[in-house]
mmCIF file of C-alpha atoms in Angstrom:
data_model
loop_
_atom_site.group_PDB
_atom_site.id
_atom_site.type_symbol
_atom_site.label_atom_id
_atom_site.label_comp_id
_atom_site.label_asym_id
_atom_site.label_seq_id
_atom_site.Cartn_x
_atom_site.Cartn_y
_atom_site.Cartn_z
ATOM 1 C CA UNK I 1 0.000 0.000 0.000
ATOM 2 C CA UNK I 2 1.385 3.389 -0.974
ATOM 3 C CA UNK I 3 1.289 6.538 1.167
ATOM 4 C CA UNK I 4 -0.386 9.799 0.234
ATOM 5 C CA UNK I 5 1.093 11.854 -2.566
ATOM 6 C CA UNK I 6 2.881 15.049 -1.581
ATOM 7 C CA UNK I 7 0.101 17.187 -3.119
ATOM 8 C CA UNK I 8 -2.662 15.260 -1.335
ATOM 9 C CA UNK I 9 -0.775 15.539 1.955
ATOM 10 C CA UNK I 10 -0.298 19.306 1.497
ATOM 11 C CA UNK I 11 -3.980 19.737 0.648
ATOM 12 C CA UNK I 12 -5.000 17.747 3.717
ATOM 13 C CA UNK I 13 -2.660 19.845 5.895
ATOM 14 C CA UNK I 14 -4.150 23.048 4.453
ATOM 15 C CA UNK I 15 -7.714 21.849 5.083
ATOM 16 C CA UNK I 16 -6.823 20.961 8.696
ATOM 17 C CA UNK I 17 -5.343 24.462 9.198
ATOM 18 C CA UNK I 18 -8.424 26.121 7.716
ATOM 19 C CA UNK I 19 -10.685 24.005 9.911
ATOM 20 C CA UNK I 20 -8.656 24.784 13.055
ATOM 21 C CA UNK I 21 -8.538 28.503 12.251
ATOM 22 C CA UNK I 22 -12.250 28.774 11.529
ATOM 23 C CA UNK I 23 -13.204 26.910 14.726
ATOM 24 C CA UNK I 24 -11.679 29.782 16.735
ATOM 25 C CA UNK I 25 -13.785 32.387 14.952
ATOM 26 C CA UNK I 26 -17.265 30.880 15.051
ATOM 27 C CA UNK I 27 -19.794 33.588 15.901
ATOM 28 C CA UNK I 28 -21.609 33.435 19.231
ATOM 29 C CA UNK I 29 -24.913 33.906 17.430
ATOM 30 C CA UNK I 30 -26.003 33.597 13.838
ATOM 31 C CA UNK I 31 -24.488 36.393 11.696
ATOM 32 C CA UNK I 32 -26.576 38.478 9.347
ATOM 33 C CA UNK I 33 -26.180 37.333 5.744
ATOM 34 C CA UNK I 34 -23.978 39.691 3.734
ATOM 35 C CA UNK I 35 -26.802 40.591 1.377
ATOM 36 C CA UNK I 36 -28.837 42.204 4.206
ATOM 37 C CA UNK I 37 -26.010 44.332 5.608
ATOM 38 C CA UNK I 38 -26.855 47.933 4.887
ATOM 39 C CA UNK I 39 -24.329 50.239 3.244
ATOM 40 C CA UNK I 40 -24.577 54.000 3.049
ATOM 41 C CA UNK I 41 -21.539 55.186 1.103
ATOM 42 C CA UNK I 42 -20.084 53.900 -2.167
ATOM 43 C CA UNK I 43 -16.672 54.981 -3.469
ATOM 44 C CA UNK I 44 -14.637 54.052 -6.546
ATOM 45 C CA UNK I 45 -11.354 52.606 -5.301
ATOM 46 C CA UNK I 46 -8.095 50.917 -6.218
ATOM 47 C CA UNK I 47 -6.481 48.294 -4.009
ATOM 48 C CA UNK I 48 -2.934 49.490 -3.266
ATOM 49 C CA UNK I 49 -1.722 46.857 -0.791
ATOM 50 C CA UNK I 50 -2.929 43.439 0.267
ATOM 51 C CA UNK I 51 -2.422 42.968 4.017
ATOM 52 C CA UNK I 52 -4.110 39.553 4.230
ATOM 53 C CA UNK I 53 -7.228 37.768 3.005
ATOM 54 C CA UNK I 54 -9.723 40.135 4.632
ATOM 55 C CA UNK I 55 -7.666 43.328 5.077
ATOM 56 C CA UNK I 56 -6.501 45.578 2.257
ATOM 57 C CA UNK I 57 -5.319 49.125 1.715
ATOM 58 C CA UNK I 58 -7.269 51.168 -0.829
ATOM 59 C CA UNK I 59 -6.940 54.499 -2.523
ATOM 60 C CA UNK I 60 -10.542 55.685 -2.406
ATOM 61 C CA UNK I 61 -12.047 58.521 -4.424
ATOM 62 C CA UNK I 62 -14.024 60.545 -1.872
ATOM 63 C CA UNK I 63 -15.189 63.059 -4.480
ATOM 64 C CA UNK I 64 -14.350 66.745 -4.862
ATOM 65 C CA UNK I 65 -10.884 65.806 -6.223
ATOM 66 C CA UNK I 66 -10.066 64.103 -2.933
ATOM 67 C CA UNK I 67 -8.379 60.704 -2.792
ATOM 68 C CA UNK I 68 -7.396 58.987 0.421
ATOM 69 C CA UNK I 69 -5.414 55.840 1.196
ATOM 70 C CA UNK I 70 -7.137 53.860 3.957
ATOM 71 C CA UNK I 71 -6.699 50.393 5.466
ATOM 72 C CA UNK I 72 -9.998 48.543 5.304
ATOM 73 C CA UNK I 73 -11.351 45.189 6.476
ATOM 74 C CA UNK I 74 -14.025 43.175 4.720
ATOM 75 C CA UNK I 75 -17.395 43.415 6.427
ATOM 76 C CA UNK I 76 -19.093 40.193 7.483
ATOM 77 C CA UNK I 77 -16.268 37.674 6.972
ATOM 78 C CA UNK I 78 -13.173 36.461 8.772
ATOM 79 C CA UNK I 79 -10.184 34.842 7.055
ATOM 80 C CA UNK I 80 -7.508 32.807 8.859
ATOM 81 C CA UNK I 81 -4.507 34.814 10.080
ATOM 82 C CA UNK I 82 -1.188 34.701 8.222
ATOM 83 C CA UNK I 83 0.727 34.139 11.460
ATOM 84 C CA UNK I 84 0.728 31.290 13.931
ATOM 85 C CA UNK I 85 -0.855 27.883 13.416
ATOM 86 C CA UNK I 86 -3.292 29.175 10.780
ATOM 87 C CA UNK I 87 -0.474 30.543 8.562
ATOM 88 C CA UNK I 88 -0.942 28.091 5.625
ATOM 89 C CA UNK I 89 -4.697 28.768 5.487
ATOM 90 C CA UNK I 90 -4.107 32.513 5.924
ATOM 91 C CA UNK I 91 -1.612 32.572 3.065
ATOM 92 C CA UNK I 92 -4.073 30.649 0.870
ATOM 93 C CA UNK I 93 -6.813 33.204 1.673
ATOM 94 C CA UNK I 94 -4.411 36.065 0.898
ATOM 95 C CA UNK I 95 -3.475 34.473 -2.418
ATOM 96 C CA UNK I 96 -7.162 33.999 -3.277
ATOM 97 C CA UNK I 97 -7.813 37.709 -2.573
ATOM 98 C CA UNK I 98 -4.756 38.745 -4.620
ATOM 99 C CA UNK I 99 -5.987 36.706 -7.598
ATOM 100 C CA UNK I 100 -9.518 38.088 -7.158
ATOM 101 C CA UNK I 101 -8.181 41.651 -7.467
ATOM 102 C CA UNK I 102 -6.173 40.705 -10.566
ATOM 103 C CA UNK I 103 -9.312 39.395 -12.279
ATOM 104 C CA UNK I 104 -11.758 42.169 -11.331
ATOM 105 C CA UNK I 105 -12.035 45.756 -12.501
ATOM 106 C CA UNK I 106 -14.170 48.829 -11.720
ATOM 107 C CA UNK I 107 -13.786 48.287 -7.978
ATOM 108 C CA UNK I 108 -16.100 50.021 -5.540
ATOM 109 C CA UNK I 109 -16.011 49.959 -1.764
ATOM 110 C CA UNK I 110 -19.111 50.453 0.340
ATOM 111 C CA UNK I 111 -19.295 51.381 4.016
ATOM 112 C CA UNK I 112 -21.861 52.442 6.597
ATOM 113 C CA UNK I 113 -22.557 55.884 8.083
ATOM 114 C CA UNK I 114 -23.123 54.577 11.605
ATOM 115 C CA UNK I 115 -19.705 55.124 13.212
ATOM 116 C CA UNK I 116 -20.360 52.426 15.831
ATOM 117 C CA UNK I 117 -20.315 49.862 13.026
ATOM 118 C CA UNK I 118 -18.093 51.505 10.402
ATOM 119 C CA UNK I 119 -14.726 50.614 11.992
ATOM 120 C CA UNK I 120 -13.323 47.660 13.898
ATOM 121 C CA UNK I 121 -11.176 47.482 17.060
ATOM 122 C CA UNK I 122 -8.098 48.390 14.982
ATOM 123 C CA UNK I 123 -9.915 51.450 13.538
ATOM 124 C CA UNK I 124 -9.998 49.914 10.062
ATOM 125 C CA UNK I 125 -13.042 50.864 8.032
ATOM 126 C CA UNK I 126 -15.392 47.921 7.523
ATOM 127 C CA UNK I 127 -16.321 47.675 3.850
ATOM 128 C CA UNK I 128 -17.777 45.530 1.148
ATOM 129 C CA UNK I 129 -15.754 45.324 -2.063
ATOM 130 C CA UNK I 130 -17.309 44.689 -5.445
ATOM 131 C CA UNK I 131 -15.732 44.436 -8.856
ATOM 132 C CA UNK I 132 -16.595 43.349 -12.366
ATOM 133 C CA UNK I 133 -15.134 39.954 -13.272
ATOM 134 C CA UNK I 134 -12.988 40.207 -16.408
ATOM 135 C CA UNK I 135 -14.003 36.675 -17.448
ATOM 136 C CA UNK I 136 -17.785 36.749 -16.969
ATOM 137 C CA UNK I 137 -18.550 40.480 -16.927
ATOM 138 C CA UNK I 138 -20.605 39.943 -13.751
ATOM 139 C CA UNK I 139 -20.201 42.159 -10.674
ATOM 140 C CA UNK I 140 -18.998 40.087 -7.732
ATOM 141 C CA UNK I 141 -18.481 40.631 -4.016
ATOM 142 C CA UNK I 142 -15.048 39.682 -2.618
ATOM 143 C CA UNK I 143 -16.421 38.525 0.753
ATOM 144 C CA UNK I 144 -18.971 36.252 -0.954
ATOM 145 C CA UNK I 145 -16.202 34.867 -3.173
ATOM 146 C CA UNK I 146 -13.997 34.128 -0.135
ATOM 147 C CA UNK I 147 -16.903 32.363 1.579
ATOM 148 C CA UNK I 148 -17.723 30.366 -1.555
ATOM 149 C CA UNK I 149 -14.099 29.213 -1.872
ATOM 150 C CA UNK I 150 -13.982 28.278 1.850
ATOM 151 C CA UNK I 151 -11.236 30.826 2.594
ATOM 152 C CA UNK I 152 -13.419 32.680 5.123
ATOM 153 C CA UNK I 153 -16.214 32.156 7.612
ATOM 154 C CA UNK I 154 -19.135 34.488 8.361
ATOM 155 C CA UNK I 155 -18.181 37.016 11.015
ATOM 156 C CA UNK I 156 -20.711 38.466 13.447
ATOM 157 C CA UNK I 157 -22.073 41.850 12.489
ATOM 158 C CA UNK I 158 -24.537 43.351 14.918
ATOM 159 C CA UNK I 159 -27.380 45.448 13.564
#
């Protein structure tokens, strides 16, 4: 009987890391689905730096010839961290996000007016990110794509 191939073993290790990382971040109560989270502001933006799977830096067009570079976190999802025991899963989530940005154009970020819910504990703006897929021409949401690819779990957002 032969052992597992190197690729199968690596995939199994990655799945174990993702599972372990997501177990730590299970919400205490059922999160609101992303499609019902309300947004108040929409800005054209360009991603300037990928921090990790759910945190990016954007240059946002605030209007009136005003651009601003801001670190933002995806609203409603949590990706594994790129440090510690979840590193392999975190790096996979980061790579997924990087590829998503390479294949999407006409990016917009959306955030909420309510300051109690517009930033997180690290004072990063909480946003949704949408872009038009270069392959299909369909507008897609990065958080939904991360969830669909199992690189993120729903993250509690209180109303």
